[in-house]
XYZ file of C-alpha atoms in Angstrom:
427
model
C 2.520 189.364 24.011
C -0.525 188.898 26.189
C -1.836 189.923 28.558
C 0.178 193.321 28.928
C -0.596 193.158 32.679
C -2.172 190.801 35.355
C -5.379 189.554 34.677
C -7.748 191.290 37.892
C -8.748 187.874 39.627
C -12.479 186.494 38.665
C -14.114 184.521 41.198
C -17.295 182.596 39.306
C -20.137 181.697 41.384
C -19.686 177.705 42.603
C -22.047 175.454 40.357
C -25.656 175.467 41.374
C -24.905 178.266 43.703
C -25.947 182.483 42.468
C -23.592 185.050 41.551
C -22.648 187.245 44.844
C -24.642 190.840 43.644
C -21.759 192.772 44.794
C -19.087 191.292 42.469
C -21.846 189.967 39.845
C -23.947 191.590 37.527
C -26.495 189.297 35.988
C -29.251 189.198 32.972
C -31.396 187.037 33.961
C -33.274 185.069 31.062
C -32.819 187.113 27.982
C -35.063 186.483 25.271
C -34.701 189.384 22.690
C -34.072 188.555 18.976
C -32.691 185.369 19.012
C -31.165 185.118 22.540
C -32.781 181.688 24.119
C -33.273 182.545 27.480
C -29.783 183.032 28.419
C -28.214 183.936 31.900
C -25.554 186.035 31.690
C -22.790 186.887 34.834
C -20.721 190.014 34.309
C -17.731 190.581 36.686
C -18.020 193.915 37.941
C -14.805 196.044 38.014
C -13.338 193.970 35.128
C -12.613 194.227 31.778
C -14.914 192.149 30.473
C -15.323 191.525 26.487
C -18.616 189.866 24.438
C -17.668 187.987 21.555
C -18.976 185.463 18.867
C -19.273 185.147 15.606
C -21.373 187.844 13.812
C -25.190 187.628 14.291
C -24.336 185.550 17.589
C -26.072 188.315 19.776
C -23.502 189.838 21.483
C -25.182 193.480 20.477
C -28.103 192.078 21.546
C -27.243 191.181 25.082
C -24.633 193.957 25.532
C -26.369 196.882 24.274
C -30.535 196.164 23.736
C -30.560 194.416 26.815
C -28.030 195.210 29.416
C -27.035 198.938 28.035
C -30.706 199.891 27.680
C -31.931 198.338 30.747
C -29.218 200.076 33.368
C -29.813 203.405 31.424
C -33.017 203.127 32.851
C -32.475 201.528 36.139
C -29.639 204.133 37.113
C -28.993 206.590 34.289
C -26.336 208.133 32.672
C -26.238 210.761 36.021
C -25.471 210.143 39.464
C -28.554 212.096 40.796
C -31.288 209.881 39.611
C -32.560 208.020 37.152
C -35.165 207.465 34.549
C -37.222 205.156 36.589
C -36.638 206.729 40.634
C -37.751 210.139 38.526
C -40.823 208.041 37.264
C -41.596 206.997 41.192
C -41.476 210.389 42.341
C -43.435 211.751 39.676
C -46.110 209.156 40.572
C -46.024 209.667 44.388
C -46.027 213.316 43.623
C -49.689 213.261 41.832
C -50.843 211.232 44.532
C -50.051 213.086 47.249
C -53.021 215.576 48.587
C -53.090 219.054 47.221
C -51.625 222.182 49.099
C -55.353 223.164 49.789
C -56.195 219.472 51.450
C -53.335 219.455 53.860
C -54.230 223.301 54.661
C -57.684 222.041 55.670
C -56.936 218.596 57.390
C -55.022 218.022 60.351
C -54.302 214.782 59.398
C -52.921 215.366 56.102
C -50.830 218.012 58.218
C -49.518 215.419 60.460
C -48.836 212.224 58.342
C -45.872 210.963 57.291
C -44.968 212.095 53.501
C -45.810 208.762 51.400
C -42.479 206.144 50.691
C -42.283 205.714 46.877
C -40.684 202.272 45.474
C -39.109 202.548 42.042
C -40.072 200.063 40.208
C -38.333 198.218 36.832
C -40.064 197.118 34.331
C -37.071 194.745 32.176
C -37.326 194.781 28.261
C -35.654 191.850 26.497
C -34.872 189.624 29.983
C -36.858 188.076 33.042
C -34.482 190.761 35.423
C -31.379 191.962 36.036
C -29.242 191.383 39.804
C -26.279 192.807 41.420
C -26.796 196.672 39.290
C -27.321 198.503 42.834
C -23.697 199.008 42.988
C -23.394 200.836 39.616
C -23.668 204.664 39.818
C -23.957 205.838 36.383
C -24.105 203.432 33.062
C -22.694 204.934 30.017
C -21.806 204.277 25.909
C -18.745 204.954 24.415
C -18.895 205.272 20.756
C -17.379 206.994 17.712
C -19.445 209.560 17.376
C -18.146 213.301 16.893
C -17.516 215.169 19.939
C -19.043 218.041 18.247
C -20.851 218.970 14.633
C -19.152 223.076 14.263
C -15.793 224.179 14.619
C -16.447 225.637 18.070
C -15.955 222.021 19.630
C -12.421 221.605 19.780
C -10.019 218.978 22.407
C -9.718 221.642 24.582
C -13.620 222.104 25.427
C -14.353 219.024 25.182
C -12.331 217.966 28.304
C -12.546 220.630 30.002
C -9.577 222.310 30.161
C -10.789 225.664 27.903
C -12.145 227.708 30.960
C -8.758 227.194 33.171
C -6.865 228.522 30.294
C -8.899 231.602 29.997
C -8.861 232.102 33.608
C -5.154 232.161 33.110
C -5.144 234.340 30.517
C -7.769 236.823 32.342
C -5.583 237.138 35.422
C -2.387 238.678 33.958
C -1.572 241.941 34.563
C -2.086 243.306 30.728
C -5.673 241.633 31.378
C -6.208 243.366 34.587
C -5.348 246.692 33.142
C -7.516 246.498 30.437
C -10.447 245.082 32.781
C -10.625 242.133 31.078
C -12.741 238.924 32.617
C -12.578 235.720 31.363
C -15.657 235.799 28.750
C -13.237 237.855 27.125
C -11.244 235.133 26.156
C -14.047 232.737 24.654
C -14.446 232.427 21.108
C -17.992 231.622 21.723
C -19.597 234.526 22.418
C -18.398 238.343 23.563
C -15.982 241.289 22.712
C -12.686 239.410 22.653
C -13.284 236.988 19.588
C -13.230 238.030 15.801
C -16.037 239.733 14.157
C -15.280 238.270 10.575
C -15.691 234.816 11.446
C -17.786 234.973 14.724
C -14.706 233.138 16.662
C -14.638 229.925 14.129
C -11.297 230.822 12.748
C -12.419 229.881 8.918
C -14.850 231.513 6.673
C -17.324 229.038 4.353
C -17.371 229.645 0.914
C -20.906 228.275 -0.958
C -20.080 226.948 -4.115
C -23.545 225.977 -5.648
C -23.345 222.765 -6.590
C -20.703 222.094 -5.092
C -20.002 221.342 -1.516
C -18.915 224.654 0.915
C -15.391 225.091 1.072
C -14.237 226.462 4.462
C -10.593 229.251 4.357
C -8.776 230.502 7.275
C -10.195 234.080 8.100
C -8.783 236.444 6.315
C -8.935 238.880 9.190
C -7.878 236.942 12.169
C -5.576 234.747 9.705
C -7.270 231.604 11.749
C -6.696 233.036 15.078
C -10.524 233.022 15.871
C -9.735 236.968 18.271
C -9.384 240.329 17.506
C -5.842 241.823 18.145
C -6.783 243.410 21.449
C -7.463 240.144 22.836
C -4.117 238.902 21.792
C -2.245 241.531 22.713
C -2.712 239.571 26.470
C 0.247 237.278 26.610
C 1.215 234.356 29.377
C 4.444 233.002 29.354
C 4.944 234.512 25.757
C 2.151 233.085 23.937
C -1.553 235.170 23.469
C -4.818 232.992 23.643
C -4.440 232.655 19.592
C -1.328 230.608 19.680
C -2.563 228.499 22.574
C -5.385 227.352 20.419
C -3.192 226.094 17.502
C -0.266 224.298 20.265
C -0.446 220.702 20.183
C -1.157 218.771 23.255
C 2.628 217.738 23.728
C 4.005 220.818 23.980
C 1.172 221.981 26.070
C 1.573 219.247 28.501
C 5.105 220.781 28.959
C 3.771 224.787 28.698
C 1.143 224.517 31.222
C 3.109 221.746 33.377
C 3.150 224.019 36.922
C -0.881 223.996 36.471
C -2.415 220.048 37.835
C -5.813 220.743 36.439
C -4.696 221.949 33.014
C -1.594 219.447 32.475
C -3.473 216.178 34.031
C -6.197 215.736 31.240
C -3.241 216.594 28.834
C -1.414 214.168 30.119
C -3.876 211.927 29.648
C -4.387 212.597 26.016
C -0.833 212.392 25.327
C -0.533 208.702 26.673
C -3.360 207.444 24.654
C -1.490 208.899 21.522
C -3.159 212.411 20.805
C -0.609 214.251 21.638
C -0.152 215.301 17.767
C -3.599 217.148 17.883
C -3.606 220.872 18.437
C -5.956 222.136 21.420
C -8.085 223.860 18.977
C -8.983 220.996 16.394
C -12.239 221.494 15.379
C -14.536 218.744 15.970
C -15.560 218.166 12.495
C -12.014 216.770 11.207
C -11.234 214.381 14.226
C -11.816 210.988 13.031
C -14.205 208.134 14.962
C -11.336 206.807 16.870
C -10.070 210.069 17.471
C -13.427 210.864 19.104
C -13.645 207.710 21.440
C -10.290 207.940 22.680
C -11.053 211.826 23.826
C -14.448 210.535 25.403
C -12.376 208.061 27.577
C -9.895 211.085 28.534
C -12.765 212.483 29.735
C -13.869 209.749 32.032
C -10.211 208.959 33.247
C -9.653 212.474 34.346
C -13.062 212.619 36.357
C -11.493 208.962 38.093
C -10.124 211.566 40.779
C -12.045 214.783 40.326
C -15.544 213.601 40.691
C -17.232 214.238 43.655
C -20.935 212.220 44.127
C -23.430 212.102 46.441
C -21.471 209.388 48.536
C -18.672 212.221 49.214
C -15.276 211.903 47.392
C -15.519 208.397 46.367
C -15.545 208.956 42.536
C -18.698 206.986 40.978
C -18.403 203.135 39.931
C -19.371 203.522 36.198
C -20.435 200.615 34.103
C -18.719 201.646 30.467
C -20.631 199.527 27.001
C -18.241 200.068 23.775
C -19.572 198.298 20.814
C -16.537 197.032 18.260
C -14.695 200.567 19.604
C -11.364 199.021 17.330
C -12.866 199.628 14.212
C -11.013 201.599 11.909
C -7.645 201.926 14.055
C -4.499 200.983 13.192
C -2.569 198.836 15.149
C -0.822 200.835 17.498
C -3.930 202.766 18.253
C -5.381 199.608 19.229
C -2.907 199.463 21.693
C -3.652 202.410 23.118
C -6.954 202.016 23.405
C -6.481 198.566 25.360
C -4.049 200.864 27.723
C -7.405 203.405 28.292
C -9.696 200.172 28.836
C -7.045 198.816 31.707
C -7.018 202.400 33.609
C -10.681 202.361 33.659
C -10.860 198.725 35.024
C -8.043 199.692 37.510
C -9.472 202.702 38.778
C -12.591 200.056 40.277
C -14.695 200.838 36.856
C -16.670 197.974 35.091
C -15.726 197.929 30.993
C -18.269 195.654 28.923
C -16.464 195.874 25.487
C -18.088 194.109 21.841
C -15.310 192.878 19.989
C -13.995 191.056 17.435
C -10.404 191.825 17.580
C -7.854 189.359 19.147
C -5.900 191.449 20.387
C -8.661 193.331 22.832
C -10.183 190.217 23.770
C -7.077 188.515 24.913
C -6.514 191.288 27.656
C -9.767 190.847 28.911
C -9.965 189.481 32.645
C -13.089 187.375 31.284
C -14.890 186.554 28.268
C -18.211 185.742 27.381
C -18.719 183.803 24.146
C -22.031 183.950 22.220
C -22.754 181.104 19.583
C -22.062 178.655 18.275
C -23.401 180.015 15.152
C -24.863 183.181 13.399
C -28.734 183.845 13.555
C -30.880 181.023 14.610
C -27.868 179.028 15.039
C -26.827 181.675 18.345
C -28.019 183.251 20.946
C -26.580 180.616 23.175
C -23.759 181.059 25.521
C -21.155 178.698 24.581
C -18.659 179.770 27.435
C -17.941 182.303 30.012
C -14.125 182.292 31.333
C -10.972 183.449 31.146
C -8.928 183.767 28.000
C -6.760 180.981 28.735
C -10.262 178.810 29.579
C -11.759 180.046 26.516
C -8.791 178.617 23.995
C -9.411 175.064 25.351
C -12.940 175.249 24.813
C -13.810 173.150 21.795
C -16.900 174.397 21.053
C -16.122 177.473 20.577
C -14.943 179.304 17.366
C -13.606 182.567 19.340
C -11.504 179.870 21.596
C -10.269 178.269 18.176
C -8.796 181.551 16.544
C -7.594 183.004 19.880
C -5.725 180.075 20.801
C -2.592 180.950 18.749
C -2.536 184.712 19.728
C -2.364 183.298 23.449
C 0.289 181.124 22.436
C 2.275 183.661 20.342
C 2.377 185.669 23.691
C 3.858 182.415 25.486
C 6.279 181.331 23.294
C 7.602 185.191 23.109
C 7.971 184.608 27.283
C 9.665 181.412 27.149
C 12.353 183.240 24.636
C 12.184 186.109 26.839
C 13.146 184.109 30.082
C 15.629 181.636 28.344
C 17.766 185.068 27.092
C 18.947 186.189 30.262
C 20.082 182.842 31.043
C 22.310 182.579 28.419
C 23.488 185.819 28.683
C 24.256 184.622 32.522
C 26.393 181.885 31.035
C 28.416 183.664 28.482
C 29.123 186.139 31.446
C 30.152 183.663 33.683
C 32.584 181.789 30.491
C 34.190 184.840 30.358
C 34.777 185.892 33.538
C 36.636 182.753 33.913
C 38.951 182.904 31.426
């Protein structure tokens, strides 16, 4: 049934009338590939999803023209970006030398010289309404990591509280034990067989390299010192191989550790261990941990406007590909936090099921190639499936439907139920 929740509100600019920059993001007369000179309004703070059929342009306008734009405009960082670091480079070679303002007064005195940043837009006449956006990032499927020493845990940042843990027990204390002994990376505490990895490669020639559990630590990636330190019963060894459910339970009492945890567990990872190396976790696998990350910095992050965590504008191209069902679900669940927690999602997709849970939809077409690169509508779901022009409308208009004919079934149960209640009570 769809949506899963209330559609955010979308206000669209009257006709004739401009988006408001604050609510809006626009592209302004994109031209790249075989986009004809299109306008396109993004909702900010939405879940917003690009479709058409293939070849339309929707990679076009989402990623080679919005995507690479903002990365320049603001960045990837809150601190600056590629373009306000260009401006002060170029202010900085113009201001006088150290010698010059030694030697005039007025050089001494002035005012230091204003730089502007300037933009200069690939692919579009401009872009409006991005001054609100503090950080522009791309969520794909790539690995989290390319060795066995990236692993969950690292990656969201939960590894160094854990060996913090670990390094202020009372066995660790005696021993003088800091935390770096407790990293696998580098130091005394991990194994000297396999360097911390936990698996020894085998080259087979012609074959490909066939990695084994070390026979030394048996997989446990320290030496038995190190896990002679226990907390709660468990050494640093067995931590590694616990999966995320039970160590949403274990480390429960401690907010930092348990919160990303959480997190992973409710988009369904809660089967992976803590120490999964990178290598084996598949595309989907990766995403989904990415977003973890970025819904446990929705509270955490601090910027330089104080606590008020950054608005991030989030680009994932076709991020359902290769999941099963119920992981799709998931991921939709990940996509509404972000949009709830003030973030803008721009999402590529084909799949019904995505794009009918978006709060607004923009529909590339009508065709493939030269036949695209229009916009044949920009609205809501609902809007979209009366649209007759458009194919996305035509094949989303039963999945809509589906979801209201499971309502009406939904609605007319109790009712009955209210009547054979009532029957009975009478007799």
């Amino acid at each position: 049934r769809h949506p899963l929740q209330p559609r955010r509100e979308v206000r669209p600019a009257r006709a004739g009338r401009e988006a408001v920059p604050g609510q809006w993001l626009t592209v302004h007369g994109g031209k790249l590939h075989n986009l004809r000179n299109v306008t396109a309004q993004i909702p900010l703070g939405r879940l917003v999803a690009i479709t058409g059929v293939s070849g339309s342009g929707k990679s076009t306008l989402a990623r080679d023209v919005l995507l690479s734009n903002l990365l320049d405009a603001v960045g990837r960082s809150v601190l600056s970006s590629p373009a306000e670091r260009r401006a002060r480079k170029a202010v900085k070679e113009s201001a006088p030398s150290a010698a010059e303002r030694r030697s005039s007064v007025l050089a001494r005195t002035s005012a230091r010289p204003k730089f502007e940043v300037s933009h200069a837009w690939q692919g579009c006449d401009s872009i409006s309404g991005w001054e609100t956006i503090d950080r522009v990032l791309e969520v794909d499927q790539t690995p989290i990591g390319k060795t066995p020493r990236s692993c969950p845990a690292t990656y969201i940042g939960v590894w160094d509280a854990i060996r913090r843990l670990f390094a202020d027990t009372l066995e660790a204390r005696a021993r003088g034990y800091s935390a770096s002994r407790f990293s696998f990376n580098t130091g005394e505490g991990r194994c000297p067989a396999c360097e911390g990895q936990g698996v020894r490669t085998i080259g087979m020639s012609f074959l490909p390299d066939v990695k084994v559990p070390c026979d030394v630590c048996h997989g446990q990636r320290f030496n038995p010192e190190t896990l002679a330190v226990t907390w709660r019963g468990r050494n640093i060894g067995e931590v590694l191989t616990m999966e995320i459910d039970e160590a949403v339970e274990f480390f429960g009492s401690i907010t930092s550790i348990s919160h990303p945890l959480q997190l992973m567990k409710d988009v369904g990872l809660g089967y992976l261990t803590l120490g999964q190396p990178s290598p084996t976790l598949s595309g989907g696998e990766a995403q989904r941990i990415k977003l973890v990350t970025e819904l446990s910095k929705v509270r955490d992050d601090v910027t330089r406007r104080g606590q008020k965590a950054p608005h991030t504008l989030y680009v994932l191209d076709e991020p359902t590909v290769g999941l099963h069902m119920a992981d799709v679900a998931r991921l939709i669940s990940v996509l509404h936090r972000l949009a709830d927690a003030g973030h803008s999602v721009v999402v590529i997709e084909h799949d019904l099921d995505v794009i009918a849970e978006a709060d607004w939809i923009i529909d590339l077409g009508p065709e493939g190639g030269v036949g695209g690169g229009t916009i044949v509508a920009a609205a809501d779901p609902e809007a979209l499936a009366k649209v007759a022009a458009s194919h996305t409308g035509a094949a989303l208009a039963p999945v809509l439907a589906r979801g209201e004919g499971d309502a009406s079934v939904a609605d007319r149960k109790p009712a009955a139920d209210r009547r054979a209640a009532s029957s009975t009570g009478s007799r």
